[in-house]
PDB file of C-alpha atoms in Angstrom:
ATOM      1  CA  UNK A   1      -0.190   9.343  -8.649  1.00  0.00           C
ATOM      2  CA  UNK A   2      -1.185   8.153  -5.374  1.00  0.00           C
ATOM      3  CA  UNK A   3      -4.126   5.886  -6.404  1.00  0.00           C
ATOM      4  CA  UNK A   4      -6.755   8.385  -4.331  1.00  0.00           C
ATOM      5  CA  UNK A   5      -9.189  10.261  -6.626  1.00  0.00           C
ATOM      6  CA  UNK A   6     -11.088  13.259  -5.547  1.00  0.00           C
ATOM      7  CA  UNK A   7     -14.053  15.310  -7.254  1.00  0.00           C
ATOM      8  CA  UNK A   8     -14.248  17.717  -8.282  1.00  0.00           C
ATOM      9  CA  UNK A   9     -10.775  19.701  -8.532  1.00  0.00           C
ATOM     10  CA  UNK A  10     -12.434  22.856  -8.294  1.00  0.00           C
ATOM     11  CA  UNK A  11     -16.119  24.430  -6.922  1.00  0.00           C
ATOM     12  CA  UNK A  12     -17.463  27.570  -7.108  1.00  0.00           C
ATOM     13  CA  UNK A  13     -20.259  28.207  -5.262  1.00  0.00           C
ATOM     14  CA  UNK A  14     -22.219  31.278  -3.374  1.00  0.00           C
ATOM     15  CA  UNK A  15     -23.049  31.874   0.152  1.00  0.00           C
ATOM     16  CA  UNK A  16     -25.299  29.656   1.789  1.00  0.00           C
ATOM     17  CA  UNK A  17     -25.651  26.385  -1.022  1.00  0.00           C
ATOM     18  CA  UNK A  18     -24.717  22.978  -0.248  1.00  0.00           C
ATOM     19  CA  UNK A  19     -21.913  20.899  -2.115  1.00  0.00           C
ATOM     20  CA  UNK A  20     -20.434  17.181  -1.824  1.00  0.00           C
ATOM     21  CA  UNK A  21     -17.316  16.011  -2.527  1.00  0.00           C
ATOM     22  CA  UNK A  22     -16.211  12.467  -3.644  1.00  0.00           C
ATOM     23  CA  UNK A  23     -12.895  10.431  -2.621  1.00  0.00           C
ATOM     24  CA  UNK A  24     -12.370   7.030  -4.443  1.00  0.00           C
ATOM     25  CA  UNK A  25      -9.503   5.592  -2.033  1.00  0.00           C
ATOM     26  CA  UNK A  26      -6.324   3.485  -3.200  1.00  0.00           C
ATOM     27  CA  UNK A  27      -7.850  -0.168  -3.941  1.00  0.00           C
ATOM     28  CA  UNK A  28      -7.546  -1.932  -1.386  1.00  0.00           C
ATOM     29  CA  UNK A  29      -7.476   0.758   1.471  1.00  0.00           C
ATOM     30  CA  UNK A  30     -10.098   0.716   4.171  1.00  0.00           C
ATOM     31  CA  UNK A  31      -9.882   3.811   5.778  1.00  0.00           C
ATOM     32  CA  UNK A  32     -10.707   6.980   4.379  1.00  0.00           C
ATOM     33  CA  UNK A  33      -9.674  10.407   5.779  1.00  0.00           C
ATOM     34  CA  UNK A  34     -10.579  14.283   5.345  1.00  0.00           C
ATOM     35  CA  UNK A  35      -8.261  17.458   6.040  1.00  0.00           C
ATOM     36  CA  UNK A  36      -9.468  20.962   5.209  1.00  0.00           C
ATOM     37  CA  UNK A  37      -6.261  22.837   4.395  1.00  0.00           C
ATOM     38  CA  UNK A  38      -7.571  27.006   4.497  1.00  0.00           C
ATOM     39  CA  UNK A  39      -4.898  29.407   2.710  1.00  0.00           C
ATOM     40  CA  UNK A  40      -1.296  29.540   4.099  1.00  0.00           C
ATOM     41  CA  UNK A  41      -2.696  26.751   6.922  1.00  0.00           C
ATOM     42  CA  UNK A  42      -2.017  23.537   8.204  1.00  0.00           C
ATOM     43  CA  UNK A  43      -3.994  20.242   7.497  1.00  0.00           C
ATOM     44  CA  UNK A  44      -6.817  19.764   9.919  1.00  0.00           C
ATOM     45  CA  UNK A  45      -8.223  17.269  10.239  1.00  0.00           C
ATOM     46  CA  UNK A  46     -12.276  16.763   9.807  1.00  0.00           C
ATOM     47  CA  UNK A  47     -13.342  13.090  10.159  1.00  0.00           C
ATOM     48  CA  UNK A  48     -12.373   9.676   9.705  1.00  0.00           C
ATOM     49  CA  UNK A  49     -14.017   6.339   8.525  1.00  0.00           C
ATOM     50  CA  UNK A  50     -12.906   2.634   8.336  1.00  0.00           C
ATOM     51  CA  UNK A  51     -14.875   0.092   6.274  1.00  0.00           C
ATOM     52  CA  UNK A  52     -18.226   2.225   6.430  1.00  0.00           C
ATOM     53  CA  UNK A  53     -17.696   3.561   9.876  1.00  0.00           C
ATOM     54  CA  UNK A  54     -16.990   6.894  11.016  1.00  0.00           C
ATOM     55  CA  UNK A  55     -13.762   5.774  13.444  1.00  0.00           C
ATOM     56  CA  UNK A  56     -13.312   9.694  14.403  1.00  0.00           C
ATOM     57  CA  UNK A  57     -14.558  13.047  14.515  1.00  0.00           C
ATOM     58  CA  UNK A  58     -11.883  16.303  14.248  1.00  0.00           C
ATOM     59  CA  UNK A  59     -12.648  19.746  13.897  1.00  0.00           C
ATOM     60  CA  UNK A  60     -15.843  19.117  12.076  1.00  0.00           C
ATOM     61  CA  UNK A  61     -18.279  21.635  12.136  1.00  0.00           C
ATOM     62  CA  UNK A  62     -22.308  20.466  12.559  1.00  0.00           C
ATOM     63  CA  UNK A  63     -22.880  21.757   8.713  1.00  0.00           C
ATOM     64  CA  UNK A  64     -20.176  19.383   7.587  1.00  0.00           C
ATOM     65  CA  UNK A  65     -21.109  15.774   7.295  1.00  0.00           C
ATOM     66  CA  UNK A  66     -19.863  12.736   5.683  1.00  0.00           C
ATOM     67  CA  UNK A  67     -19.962   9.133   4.455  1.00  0.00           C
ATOM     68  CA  UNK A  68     -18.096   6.129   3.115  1.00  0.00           C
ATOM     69  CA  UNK A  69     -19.999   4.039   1.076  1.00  0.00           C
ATOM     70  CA  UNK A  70     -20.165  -0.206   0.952  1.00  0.00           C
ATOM     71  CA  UNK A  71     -17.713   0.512  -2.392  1.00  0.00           C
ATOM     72  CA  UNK A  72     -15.626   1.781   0.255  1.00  0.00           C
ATOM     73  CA  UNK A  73     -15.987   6.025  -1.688  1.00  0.00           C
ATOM     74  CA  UNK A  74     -16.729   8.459   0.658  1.00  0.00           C
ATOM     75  CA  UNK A  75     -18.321  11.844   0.412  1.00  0.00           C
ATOM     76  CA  UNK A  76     -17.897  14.848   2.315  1.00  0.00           C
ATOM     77  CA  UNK A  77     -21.053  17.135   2.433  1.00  0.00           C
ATOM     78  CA  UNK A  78     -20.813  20.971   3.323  1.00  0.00           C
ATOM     79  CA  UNK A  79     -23.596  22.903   4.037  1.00  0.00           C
ATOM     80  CA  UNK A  80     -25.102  26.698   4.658  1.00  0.00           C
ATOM     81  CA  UNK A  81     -21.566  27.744   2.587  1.00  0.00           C
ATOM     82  CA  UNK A  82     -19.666  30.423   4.570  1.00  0.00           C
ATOM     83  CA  UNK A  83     -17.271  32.815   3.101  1.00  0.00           C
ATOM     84  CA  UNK A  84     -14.952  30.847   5.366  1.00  0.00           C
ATOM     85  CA  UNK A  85     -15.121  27.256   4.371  1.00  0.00           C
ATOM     86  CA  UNK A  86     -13.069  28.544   1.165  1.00  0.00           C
ATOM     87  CA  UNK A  87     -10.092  25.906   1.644  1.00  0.00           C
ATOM     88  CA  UNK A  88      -8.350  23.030  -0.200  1.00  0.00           C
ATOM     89  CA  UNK A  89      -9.970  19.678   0.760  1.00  0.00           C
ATOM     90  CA  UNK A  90      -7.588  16.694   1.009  1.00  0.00           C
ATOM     91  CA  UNK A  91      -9.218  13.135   1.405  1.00  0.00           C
ATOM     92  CA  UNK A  92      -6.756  10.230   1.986  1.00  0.00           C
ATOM     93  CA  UNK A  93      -6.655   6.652   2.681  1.00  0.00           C
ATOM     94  CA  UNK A  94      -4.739   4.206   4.498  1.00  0.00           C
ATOM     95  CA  UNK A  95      -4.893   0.620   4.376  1.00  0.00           C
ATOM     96  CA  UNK A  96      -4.700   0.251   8.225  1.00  0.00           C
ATOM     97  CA  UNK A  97      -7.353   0.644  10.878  1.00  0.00           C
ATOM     98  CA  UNK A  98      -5.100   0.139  14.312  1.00  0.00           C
ATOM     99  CA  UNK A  99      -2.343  -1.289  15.154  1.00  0.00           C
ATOM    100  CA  UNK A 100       1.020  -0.137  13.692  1.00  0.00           C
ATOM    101  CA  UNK A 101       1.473   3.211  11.802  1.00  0.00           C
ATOM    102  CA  UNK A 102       0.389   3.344   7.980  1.00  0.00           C
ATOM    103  CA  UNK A 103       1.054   5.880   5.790  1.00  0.00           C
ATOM    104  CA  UNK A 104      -1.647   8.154   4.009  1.00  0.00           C
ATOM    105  CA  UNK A 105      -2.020   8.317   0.697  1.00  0.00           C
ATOM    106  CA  UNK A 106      -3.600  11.770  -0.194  1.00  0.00           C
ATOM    107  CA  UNK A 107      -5.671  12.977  -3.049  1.00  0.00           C
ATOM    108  CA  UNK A 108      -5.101  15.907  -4.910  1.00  0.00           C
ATOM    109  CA  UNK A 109      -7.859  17.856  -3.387  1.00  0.00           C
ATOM    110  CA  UNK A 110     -10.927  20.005  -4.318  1.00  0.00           C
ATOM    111  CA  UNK A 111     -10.215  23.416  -4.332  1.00  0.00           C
ATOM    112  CA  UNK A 112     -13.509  25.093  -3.020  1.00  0.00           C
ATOM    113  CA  UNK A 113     -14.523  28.843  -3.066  1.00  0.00           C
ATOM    114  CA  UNK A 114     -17.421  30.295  -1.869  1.00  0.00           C
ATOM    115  CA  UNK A 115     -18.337  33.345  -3.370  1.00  0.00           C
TER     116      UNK A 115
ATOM    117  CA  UNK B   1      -6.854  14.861  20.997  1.00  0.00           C
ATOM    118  CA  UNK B   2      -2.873  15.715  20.685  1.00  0.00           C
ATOM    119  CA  UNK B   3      -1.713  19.046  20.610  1.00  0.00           C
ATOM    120  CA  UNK B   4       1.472  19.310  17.701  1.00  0.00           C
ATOM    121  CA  UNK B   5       3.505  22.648  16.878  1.00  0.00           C
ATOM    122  CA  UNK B   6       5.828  23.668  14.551  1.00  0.00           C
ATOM    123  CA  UNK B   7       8.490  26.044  14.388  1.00  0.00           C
ATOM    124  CA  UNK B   8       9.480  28.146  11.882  1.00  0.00           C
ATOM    125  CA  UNK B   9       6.982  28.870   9.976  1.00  0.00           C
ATOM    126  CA  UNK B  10       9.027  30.039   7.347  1.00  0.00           C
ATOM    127  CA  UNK B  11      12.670  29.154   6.816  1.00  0.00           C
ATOM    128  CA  UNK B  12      15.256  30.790   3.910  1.00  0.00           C
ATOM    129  CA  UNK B  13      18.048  28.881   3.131  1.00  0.00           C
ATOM    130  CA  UNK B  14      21.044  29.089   0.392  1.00  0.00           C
ATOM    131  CA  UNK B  15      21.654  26.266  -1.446  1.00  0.00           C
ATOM    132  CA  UNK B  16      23.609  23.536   0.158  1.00  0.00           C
ATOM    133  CA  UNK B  17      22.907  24.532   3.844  1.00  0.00           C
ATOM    134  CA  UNK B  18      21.409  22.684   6.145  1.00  0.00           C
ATOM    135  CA  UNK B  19      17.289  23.366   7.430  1.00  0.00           C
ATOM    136  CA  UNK B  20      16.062  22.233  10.542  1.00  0.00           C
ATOM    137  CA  UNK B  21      12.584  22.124  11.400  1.00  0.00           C
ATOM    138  CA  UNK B  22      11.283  21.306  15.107  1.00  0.00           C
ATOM    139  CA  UNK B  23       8.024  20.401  16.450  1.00  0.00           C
ATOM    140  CA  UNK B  24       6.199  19.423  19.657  1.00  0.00           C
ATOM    141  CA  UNK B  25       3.415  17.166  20.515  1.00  0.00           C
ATOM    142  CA  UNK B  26       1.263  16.971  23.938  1.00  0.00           C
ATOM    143  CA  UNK B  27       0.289  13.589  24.435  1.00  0.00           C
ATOM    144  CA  UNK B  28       2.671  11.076  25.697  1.00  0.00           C
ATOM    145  CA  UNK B  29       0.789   8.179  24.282  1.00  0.00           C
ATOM    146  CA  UNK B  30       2.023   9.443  20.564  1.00  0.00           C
ATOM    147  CA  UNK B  31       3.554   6.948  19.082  1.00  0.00           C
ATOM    148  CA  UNK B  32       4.082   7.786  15.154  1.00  0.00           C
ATOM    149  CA  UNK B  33       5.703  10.698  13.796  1.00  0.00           C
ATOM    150  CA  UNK B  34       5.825  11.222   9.992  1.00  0.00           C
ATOM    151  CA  UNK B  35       6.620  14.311   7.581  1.00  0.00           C
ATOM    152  CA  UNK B  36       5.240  15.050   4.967  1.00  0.00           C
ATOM    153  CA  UNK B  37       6.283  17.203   1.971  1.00  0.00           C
ATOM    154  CA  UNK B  38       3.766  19.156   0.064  1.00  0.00           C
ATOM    155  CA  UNK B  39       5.090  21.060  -3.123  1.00  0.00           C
ATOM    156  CA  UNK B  40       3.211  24.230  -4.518  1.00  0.00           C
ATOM    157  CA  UNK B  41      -0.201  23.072  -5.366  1.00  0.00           C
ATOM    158  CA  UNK B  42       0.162  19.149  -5.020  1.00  0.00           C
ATOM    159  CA  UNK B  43      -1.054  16.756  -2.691  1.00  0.00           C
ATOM    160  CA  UNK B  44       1.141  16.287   0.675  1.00  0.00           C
ATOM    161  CA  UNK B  45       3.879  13.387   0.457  1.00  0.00           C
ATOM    162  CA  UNK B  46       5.396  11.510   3.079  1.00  0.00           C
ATOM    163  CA  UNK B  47       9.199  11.869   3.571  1.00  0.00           C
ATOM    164  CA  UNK B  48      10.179   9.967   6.419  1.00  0.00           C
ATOM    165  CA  UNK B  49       8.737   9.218   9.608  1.00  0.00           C
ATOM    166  CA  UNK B  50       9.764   7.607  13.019  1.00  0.00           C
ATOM    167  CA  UNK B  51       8.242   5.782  15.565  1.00  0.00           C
ATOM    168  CA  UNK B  52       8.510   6.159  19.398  1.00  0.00           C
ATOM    169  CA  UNK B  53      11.301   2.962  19.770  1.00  0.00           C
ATOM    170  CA  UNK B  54      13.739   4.701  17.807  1.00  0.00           C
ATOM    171  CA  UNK B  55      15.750   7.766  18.831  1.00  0.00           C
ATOM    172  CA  UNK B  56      16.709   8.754  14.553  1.00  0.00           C
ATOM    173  CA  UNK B  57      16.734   7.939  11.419  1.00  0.00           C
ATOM    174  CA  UNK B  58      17.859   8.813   8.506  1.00  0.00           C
ATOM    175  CA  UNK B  59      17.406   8.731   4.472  1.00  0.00           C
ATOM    176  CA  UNK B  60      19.934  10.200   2.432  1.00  0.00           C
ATOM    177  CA  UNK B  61      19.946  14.104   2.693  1.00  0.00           C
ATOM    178  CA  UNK B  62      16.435  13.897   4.952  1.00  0.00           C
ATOM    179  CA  UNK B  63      16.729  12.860   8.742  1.00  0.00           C
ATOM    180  CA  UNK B  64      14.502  13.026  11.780  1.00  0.00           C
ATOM    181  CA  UNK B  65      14.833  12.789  15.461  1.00  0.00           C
ATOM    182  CA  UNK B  66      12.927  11.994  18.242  1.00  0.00           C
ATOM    183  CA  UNK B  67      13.405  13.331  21.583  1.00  0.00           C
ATOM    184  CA  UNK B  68      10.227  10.951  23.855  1.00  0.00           C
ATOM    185  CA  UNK B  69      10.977  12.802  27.535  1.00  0.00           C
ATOM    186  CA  UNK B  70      10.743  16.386  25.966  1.00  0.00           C
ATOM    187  CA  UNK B  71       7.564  15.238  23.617  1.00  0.00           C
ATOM    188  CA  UNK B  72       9.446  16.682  20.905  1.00  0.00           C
ATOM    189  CA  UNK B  73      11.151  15.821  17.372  1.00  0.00           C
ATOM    190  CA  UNK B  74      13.393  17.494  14.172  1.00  0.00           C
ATOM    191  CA  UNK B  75      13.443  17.237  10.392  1.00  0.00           C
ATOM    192  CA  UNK B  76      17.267  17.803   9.586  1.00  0.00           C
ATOM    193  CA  UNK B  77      17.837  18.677   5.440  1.00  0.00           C
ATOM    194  CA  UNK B  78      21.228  18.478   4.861  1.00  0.00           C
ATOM    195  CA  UNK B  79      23.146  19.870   1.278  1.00  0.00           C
ATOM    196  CA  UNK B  80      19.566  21.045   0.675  1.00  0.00           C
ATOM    197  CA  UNK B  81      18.465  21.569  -2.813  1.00  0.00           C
ATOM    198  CA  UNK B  82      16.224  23.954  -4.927  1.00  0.00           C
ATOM    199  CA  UNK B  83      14.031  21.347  -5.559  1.00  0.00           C
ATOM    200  CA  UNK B  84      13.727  20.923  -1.588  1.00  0.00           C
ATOM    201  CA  UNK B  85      11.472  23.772  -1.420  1.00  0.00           C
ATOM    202  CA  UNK B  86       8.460  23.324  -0.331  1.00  0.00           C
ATOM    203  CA  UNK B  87       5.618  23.406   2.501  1.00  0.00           C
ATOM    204  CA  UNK B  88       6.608  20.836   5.441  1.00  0.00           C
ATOM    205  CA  UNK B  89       4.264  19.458   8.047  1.00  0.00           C
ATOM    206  CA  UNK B  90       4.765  16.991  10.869  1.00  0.00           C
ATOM    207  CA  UNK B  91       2.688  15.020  12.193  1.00  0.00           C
ATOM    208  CA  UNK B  92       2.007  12.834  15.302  1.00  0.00           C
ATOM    209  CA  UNK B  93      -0.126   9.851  15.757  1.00  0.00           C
ATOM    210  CA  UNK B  94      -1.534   8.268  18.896  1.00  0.00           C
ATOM    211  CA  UNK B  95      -4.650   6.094  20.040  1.00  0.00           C
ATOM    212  CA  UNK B  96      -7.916   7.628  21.088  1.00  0.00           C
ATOM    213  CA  UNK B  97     -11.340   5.864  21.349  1.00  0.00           C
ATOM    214  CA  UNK B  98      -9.463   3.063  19.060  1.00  0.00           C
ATOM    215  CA  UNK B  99      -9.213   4.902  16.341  1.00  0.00           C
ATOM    216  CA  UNK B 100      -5.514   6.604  14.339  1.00  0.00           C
ATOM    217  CA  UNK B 101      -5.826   9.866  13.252  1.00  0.00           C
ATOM    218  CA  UNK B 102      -2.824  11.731  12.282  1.00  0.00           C
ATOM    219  CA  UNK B 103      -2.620  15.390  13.653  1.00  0.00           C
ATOM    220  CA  UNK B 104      -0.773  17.832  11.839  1.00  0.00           C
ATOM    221  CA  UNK B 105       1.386  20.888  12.536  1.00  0.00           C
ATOM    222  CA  UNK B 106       0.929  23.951  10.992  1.00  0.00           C
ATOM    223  CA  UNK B 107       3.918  23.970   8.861  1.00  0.00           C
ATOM    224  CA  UNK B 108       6.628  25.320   8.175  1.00  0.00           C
ATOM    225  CA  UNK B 109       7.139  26.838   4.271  1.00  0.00           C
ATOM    226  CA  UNK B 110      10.912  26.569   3.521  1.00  0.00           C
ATOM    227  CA  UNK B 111      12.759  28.117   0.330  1.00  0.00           C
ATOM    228  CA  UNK B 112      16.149  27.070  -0.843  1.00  0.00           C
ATOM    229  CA  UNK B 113      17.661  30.083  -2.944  1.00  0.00           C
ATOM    230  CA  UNK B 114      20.370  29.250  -5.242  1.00  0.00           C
TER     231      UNK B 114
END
């Protein structure tokens, strides 16, 4: 168990609706981290935040958004579903902002399909 | 942003032979390079990693090198194991607009047969 807790493990949903997903990082970690893993890819990666802050932007796209909350939780937000945002959704969390390396800690992921 | 490959894609191996994995990042200013295992259906893992002040290391079975002029570095598995199959990524790590984000290969999916 790597202390990160993501919601829901699995989605269904159709074409065009709107979903959010929740990451509870490890206690203590301030930075919070989301990948989008799509079938037989590689981990990219979407956006970042530290203590409340979005730190850095990835492949995002403009229907995607996100938060982290003051209890440090953040939520990834997809929007106007495509057939194409089907993919495994990793959050993870790192205790470090800058300096140094720090390893991340991931969640188990939400499995979303859009139908 | 950085720029990281990874070759194979997919490696077979029989049990107790050695699997080497190679990657390649763009930007010089890199300075963190982990890997990270991810079994069938779980969460990735970190393995090992290595930063830019040290040539190798190694852990047990698992090594890595790191090769700073060519902007490129190796996962070595040694005696490797059933159990060692899995999806591998790498991963490099640098500074832009102050922030650390981790940017991942595209993995490589390697199978031990027995």
């Amino acid at each position: 168990d790597s202390g990160v807790t993501q919601t829901p493990k699995h989605l269904i949903t159709a074409t065009g609706q709107r979903v959010t997903l929740r990451c509870s990082p490890r206690s203590g970690d301030l930075s919070v981290y989301w990948y989008q893993q799509s079938l037989d890819q590689g981990l990219q990666f979407l956006i970042q935040y530290y203590n409340g802050e979005e730190r850095a932007k990835g492949n995002i796209l403009e229907r995607f958004s996100a938060q982290q909350f003051p209890d440090l939780h953040s939520e990834l937000n997809l929007s106007s579903l495509e057939l194409g945002d089907s993919a495994l959704y990793f959050c993870a969390s790192s205790v470090e902002r800058t300096s140094g390396t720090g390893e991340l800690f991931f969640g188990e992921g939400s499995r979303l399909t859009v139908l | 942003g950085e720029n990281v490959e990874q070759h194979p894609s997919t490696l077979s191996v029989q049990e107790g032979d050695s699997a080497v994995i190679k990657c390649t990042y763009s930007d010089s200013a890199s300075n963190y390079f982990p890997w990270y295992k991810q079994e069938l259906g779980k969460r990735p893992q970190l393995i090992i990693d290595i930063r830019s002040n040290v040539g190798e290391k190694k852990d047990q079975r698992i090594a890595v090198t790191l090769n700073k002029t060519a902007k490129h570095f190796s996962l070595h598995i040694t005696e490797t194991q059933p159990e060692d199959s899995a999806v591998y990524f790498c991963a490099a790590k640098g500074w832009w607009t102050g922030a650390n984000n981790l940017f991942f290969g595209t993995g490589t999916r390697l199978t031990v047969i027995p």
